[in-house]
Every structure is written in C-alpha cells, then in structure tokens.
PDB file of C-alpha atoms in Angstrom:
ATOM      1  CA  UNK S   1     -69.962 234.873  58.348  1.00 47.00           C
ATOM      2  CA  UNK S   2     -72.751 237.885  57.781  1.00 47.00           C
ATOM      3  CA  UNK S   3     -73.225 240.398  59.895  1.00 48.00           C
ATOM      4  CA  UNK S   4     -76.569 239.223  61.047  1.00 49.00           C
ATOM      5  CA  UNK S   5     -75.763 235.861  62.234  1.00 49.00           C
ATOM      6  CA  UNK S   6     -73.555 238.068  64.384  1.00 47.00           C
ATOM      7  CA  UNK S   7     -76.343 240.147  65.463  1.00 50.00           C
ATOM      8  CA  UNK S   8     -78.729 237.651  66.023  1.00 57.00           C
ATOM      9  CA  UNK S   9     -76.883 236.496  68.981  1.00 66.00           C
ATOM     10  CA  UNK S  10     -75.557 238.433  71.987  1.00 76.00           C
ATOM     11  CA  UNK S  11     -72.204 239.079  71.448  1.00 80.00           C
ATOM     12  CA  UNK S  12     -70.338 239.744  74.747  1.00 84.00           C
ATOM     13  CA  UNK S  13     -67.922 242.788  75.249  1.00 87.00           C
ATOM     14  CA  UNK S  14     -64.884 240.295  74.889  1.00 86.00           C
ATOM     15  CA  UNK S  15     -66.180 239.573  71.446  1.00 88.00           C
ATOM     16  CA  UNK S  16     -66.066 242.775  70.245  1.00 90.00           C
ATOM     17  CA  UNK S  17     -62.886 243.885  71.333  1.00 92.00           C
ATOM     18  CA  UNK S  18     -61.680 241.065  69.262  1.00 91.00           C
ATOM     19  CA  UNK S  19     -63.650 241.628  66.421  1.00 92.00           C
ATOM     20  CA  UNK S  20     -62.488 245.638  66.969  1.00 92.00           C
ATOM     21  CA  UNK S  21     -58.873 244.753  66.919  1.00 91.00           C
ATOM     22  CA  UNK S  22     -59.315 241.923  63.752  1.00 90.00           C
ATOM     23  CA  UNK S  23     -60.921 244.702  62.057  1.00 92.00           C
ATOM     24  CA  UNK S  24     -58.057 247.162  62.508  1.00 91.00           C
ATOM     25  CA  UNK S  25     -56.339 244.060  62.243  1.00 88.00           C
ATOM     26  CA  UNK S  26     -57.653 243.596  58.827  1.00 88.00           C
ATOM     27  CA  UNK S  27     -57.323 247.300  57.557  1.00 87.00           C
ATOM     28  CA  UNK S  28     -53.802 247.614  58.771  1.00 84.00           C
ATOM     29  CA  UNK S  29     -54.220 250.064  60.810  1.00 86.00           C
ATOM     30  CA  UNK S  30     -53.841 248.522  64.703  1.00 88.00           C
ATOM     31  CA  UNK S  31     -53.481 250.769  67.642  1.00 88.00           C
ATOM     32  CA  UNK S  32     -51.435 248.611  69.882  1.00 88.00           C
ATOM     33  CA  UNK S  33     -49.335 246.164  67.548  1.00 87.00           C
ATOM     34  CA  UNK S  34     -47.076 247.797  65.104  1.00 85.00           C
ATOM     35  CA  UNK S  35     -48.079 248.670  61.557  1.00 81.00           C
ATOM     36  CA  UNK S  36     -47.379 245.926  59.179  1.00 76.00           C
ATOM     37  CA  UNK S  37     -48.017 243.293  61.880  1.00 81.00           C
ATOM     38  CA  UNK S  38     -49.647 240.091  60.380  1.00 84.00           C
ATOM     39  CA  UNK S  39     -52.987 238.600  61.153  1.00 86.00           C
ATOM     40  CA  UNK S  40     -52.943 236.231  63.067  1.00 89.00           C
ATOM     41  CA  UNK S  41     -55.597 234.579  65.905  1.00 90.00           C
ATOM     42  CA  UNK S  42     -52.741 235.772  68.617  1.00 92.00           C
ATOM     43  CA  UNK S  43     -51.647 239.309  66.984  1.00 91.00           C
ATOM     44  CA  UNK S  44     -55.611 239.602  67.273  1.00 92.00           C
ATOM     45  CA  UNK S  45     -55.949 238.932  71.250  1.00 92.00           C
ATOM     46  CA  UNK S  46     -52.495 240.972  71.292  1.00 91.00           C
ATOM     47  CA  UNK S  47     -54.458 244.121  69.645  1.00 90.00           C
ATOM     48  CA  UNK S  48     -57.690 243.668  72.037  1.00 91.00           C
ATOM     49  CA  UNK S  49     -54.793 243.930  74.581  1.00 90.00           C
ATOM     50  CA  UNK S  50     -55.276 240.416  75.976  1.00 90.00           C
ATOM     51  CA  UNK S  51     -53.472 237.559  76.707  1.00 90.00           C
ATOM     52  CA  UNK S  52     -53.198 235.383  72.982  1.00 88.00           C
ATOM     53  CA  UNK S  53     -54.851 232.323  75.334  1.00 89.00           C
ATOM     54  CA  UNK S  54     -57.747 234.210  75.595  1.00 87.00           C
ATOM     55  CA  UNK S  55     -59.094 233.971  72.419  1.00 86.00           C
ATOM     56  CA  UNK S  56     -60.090 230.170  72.058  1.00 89.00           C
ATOM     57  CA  UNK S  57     -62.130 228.599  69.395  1.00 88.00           C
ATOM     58  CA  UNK S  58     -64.102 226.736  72.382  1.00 89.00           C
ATOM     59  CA  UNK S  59     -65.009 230.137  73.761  1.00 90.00           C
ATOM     60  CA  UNK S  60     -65.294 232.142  69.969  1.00 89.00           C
ATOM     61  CA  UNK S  61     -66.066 229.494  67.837  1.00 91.00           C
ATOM     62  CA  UNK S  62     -67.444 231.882  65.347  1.00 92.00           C
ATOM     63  CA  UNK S  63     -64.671 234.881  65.269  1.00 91.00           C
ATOM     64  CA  UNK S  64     -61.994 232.064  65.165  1.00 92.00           C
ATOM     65  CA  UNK S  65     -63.364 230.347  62.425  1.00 92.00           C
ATOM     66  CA  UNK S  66     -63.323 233.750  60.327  1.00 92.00           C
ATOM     67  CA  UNK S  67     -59.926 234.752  61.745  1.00 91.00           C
ATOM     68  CA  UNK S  68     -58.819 231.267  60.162  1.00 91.00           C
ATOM     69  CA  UNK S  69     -60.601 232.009  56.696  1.00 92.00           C
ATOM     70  CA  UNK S  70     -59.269 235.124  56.827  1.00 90.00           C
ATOM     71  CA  UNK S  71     -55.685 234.559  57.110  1.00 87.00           C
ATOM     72  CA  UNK S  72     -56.162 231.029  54.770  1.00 87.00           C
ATOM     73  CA  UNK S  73     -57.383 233.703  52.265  1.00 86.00           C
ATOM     74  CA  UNK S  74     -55.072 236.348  52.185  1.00 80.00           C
ATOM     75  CA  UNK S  75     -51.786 233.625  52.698  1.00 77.00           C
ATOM     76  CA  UNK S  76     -50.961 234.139  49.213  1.00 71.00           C
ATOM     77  CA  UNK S  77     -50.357 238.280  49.218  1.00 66.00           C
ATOM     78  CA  UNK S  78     -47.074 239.776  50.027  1.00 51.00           C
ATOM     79  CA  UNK S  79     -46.146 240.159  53.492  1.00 58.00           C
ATOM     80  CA  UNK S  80     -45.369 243.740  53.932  1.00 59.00           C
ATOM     81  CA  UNK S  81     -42.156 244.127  56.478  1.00 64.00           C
ATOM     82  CA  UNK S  82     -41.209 246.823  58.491  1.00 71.00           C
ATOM     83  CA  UNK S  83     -38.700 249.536  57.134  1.00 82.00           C
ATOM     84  CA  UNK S  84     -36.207 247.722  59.785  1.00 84.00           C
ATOM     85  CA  UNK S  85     -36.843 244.090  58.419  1.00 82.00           C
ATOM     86  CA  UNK S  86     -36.188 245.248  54.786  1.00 83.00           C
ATOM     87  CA  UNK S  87     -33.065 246.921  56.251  1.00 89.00           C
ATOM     88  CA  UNK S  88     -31.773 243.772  58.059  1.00 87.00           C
ATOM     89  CA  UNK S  89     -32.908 242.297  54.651  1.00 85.00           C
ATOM     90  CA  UNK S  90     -30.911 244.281  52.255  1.00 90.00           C
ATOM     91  CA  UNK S  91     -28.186 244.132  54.461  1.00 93.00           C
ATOM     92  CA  UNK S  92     -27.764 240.570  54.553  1.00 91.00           C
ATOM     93  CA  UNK S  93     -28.210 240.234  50.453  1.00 91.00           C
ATOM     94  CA  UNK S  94     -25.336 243.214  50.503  1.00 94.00           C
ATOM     95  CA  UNK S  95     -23.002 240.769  52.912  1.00 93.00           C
ATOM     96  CA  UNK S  96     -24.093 237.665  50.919  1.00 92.00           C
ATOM     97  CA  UNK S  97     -22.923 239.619  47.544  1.00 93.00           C
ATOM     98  CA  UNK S  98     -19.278 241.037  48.808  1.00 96.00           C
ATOM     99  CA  UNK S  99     -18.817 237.453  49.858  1.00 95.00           C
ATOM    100  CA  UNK S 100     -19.372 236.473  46.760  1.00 95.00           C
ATOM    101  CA  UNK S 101     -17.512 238.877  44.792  1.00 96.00           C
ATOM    102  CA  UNK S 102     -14.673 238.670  47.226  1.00 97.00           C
ATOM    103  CA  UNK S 103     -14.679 234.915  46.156  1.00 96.00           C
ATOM    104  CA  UNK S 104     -14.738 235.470  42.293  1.00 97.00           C
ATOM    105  CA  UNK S 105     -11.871 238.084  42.767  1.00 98.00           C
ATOM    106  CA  UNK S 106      -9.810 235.083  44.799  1.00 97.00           C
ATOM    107  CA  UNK S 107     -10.865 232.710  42.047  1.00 97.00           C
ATOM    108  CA  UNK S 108      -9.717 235.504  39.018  1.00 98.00           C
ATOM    109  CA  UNK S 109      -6.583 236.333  40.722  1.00 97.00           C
ATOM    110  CA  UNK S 110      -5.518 232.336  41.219  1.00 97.00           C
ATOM    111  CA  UNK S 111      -6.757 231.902  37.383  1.00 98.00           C
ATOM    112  CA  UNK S 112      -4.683 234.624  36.399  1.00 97.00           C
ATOM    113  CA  UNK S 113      -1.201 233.609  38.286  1.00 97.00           C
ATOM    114  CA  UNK S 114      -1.949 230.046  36.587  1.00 98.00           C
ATOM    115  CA  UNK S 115      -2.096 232.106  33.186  1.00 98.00           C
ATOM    116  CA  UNK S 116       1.244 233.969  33.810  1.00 97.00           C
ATOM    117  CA  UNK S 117       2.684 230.708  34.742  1.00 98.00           C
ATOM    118  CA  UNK S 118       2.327 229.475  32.014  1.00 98.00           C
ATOM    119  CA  UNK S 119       3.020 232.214  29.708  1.00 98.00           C
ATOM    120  CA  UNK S 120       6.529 232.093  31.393  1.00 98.00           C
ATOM    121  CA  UNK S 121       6.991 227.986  31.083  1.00 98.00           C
ATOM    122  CA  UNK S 122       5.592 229.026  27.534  1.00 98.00           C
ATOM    123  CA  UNK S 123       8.611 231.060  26.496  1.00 98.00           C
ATOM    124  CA  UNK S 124      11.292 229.561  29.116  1.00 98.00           C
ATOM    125  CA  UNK S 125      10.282 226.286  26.669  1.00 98.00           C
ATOM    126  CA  UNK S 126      10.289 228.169  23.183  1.00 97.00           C
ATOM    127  CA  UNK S 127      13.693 229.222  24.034  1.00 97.00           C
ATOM    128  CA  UNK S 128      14.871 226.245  24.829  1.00 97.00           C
ATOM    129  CA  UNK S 129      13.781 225.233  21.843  1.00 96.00           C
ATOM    130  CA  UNK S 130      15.337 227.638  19.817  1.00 95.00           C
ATOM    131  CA  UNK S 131      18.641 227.187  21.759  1.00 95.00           C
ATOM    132  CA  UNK S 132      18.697 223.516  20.766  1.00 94.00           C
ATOM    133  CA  UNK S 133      17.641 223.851  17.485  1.00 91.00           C
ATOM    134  CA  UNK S 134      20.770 226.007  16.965  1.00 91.00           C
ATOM    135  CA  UNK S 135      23.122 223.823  18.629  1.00 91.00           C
ATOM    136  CA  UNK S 136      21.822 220.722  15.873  1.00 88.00           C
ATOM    137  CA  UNK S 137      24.608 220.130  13.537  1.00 86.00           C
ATOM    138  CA  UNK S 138      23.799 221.255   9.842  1.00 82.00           C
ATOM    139  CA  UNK S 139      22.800 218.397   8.414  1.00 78.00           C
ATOM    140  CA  UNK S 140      23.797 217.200   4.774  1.00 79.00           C
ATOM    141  CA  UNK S 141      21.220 214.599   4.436  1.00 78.00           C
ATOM    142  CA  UNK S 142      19.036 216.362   0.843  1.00 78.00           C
ATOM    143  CA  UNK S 143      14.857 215.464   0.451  1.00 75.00           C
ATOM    144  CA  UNK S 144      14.339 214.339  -2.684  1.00 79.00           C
ATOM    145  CA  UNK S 145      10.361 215.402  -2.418  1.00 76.00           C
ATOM    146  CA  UNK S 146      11.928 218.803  -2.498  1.00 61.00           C
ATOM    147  CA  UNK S 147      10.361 219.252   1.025  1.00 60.00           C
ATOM    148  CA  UNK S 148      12.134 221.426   3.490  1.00 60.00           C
ATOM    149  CA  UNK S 149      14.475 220.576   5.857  1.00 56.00           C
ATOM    150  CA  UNK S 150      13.465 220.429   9.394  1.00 55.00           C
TER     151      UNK S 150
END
C-alpha cells in the first residue's frame, strides 16, 4: 500500500507500533527479537512487544495484508540463521559425515579380509595343484600334432 492511503486515515497508536516494529522488522534491525529473526505477522506483534493475538487482520486489515505481501515476496531469499543455528548446523553435517566414513572404513576393511581370503584359498589351491600335478605318473602316451603334453 502507499503511504498516503495510510495517511489519509487515522492510524491509531497500536498501528504504528506495528508498523514501527515491521519496519525494523523489515531492515533487520529489531530491538526486542533477535537479529536474524524472520518476518513474520507474530515476530511483528512480538517486536511491538505485544501479544502475537493482537495483531488480527479483522482489527489491521491493511498492515496484515502488507505483512502477508511482504513475507510472500521475500519467501524465495535465503534465510539468514543465527551464528548458533549454523553451529548446530555444521555440527550435525560433521556427525552425519564420520558416520559415514566410519561406515565406508567397516565396508573397506570387510572388502579387504574377503580379498586376503581369497588370496590365501588362491595359493592354498595353486599348490595343491602343483602337488598333484607332481604326483601324476609320467605318462608315455606321444601327440602326434606335436602338441605338448599336459
């Protein structure tokens, strides 16, 4: 709304310490609420240090209607959090990641047993091999391909 639709009609002292504290609101910069707080028709009453039920659209038609557009404006920027929020934030993506690489460490160390495993059946079996292979009588059976003998 413009300013002199405002001032065309009497606006009552309750009015303006709403539209006070939306404007602070607004410009980040509220006295009472913390910085960074979002706008919001109840963080407004909160900063005009009333009760949030205060502030109805059948009472302020007009300020609640531009709270509204305000905040269905402005949904789309970045919601600045508080220095403790980002903390609790970071923390939680730090805990989420050791979880994560305490899992992949599990999984390598499991897929790397399996490996020497193997390995081990790997030669226990090539020995085997070898053992029988010399335990095969020589055999006097000649190709006639001129192939070698197995």
């Amino acid at each position: 709304m413009s300013s002199q639709t405002v001032e065309a009609r009497k606006i009552s002292k309750a009015e303006l310490k709403f539209r006070d504290a939306f404007e602070r609101l607004k410009a980040g910069k509220p006295d009472i609420l913390p910085k960074g707080t979002p706008l919001s028709q109840n963080n407004v009453a909160k900063e005009a240090g009333v009760d949030p039920s205060a502030l109805r659209r059948a009472r302020f038609p007009e300020l609640v209607a531009d709270i509204q557009a305000w905040v269905e404006a402005h949904k789309d920027e970045a919601t600045t959090k508080s220095p403790r929020q980002m903390m609790l934030a970071q923390r939680s993506r730090n805990r989420d990641l050791k979880e994560k690489v305490e899992a992949l460490e599990e999984q390598r160390d499991k897929a790397l047993g399996q490996l020497l495993d193997a390995q081990a059946r790997i030669l226990d079996l090539t020995l085997e091999n070898q053992r029988l292979r010399a335990q095969l009588p020589e055999s006097n059976v000649r190709h006639l391909s001129g192939s070698p003998k197995l």
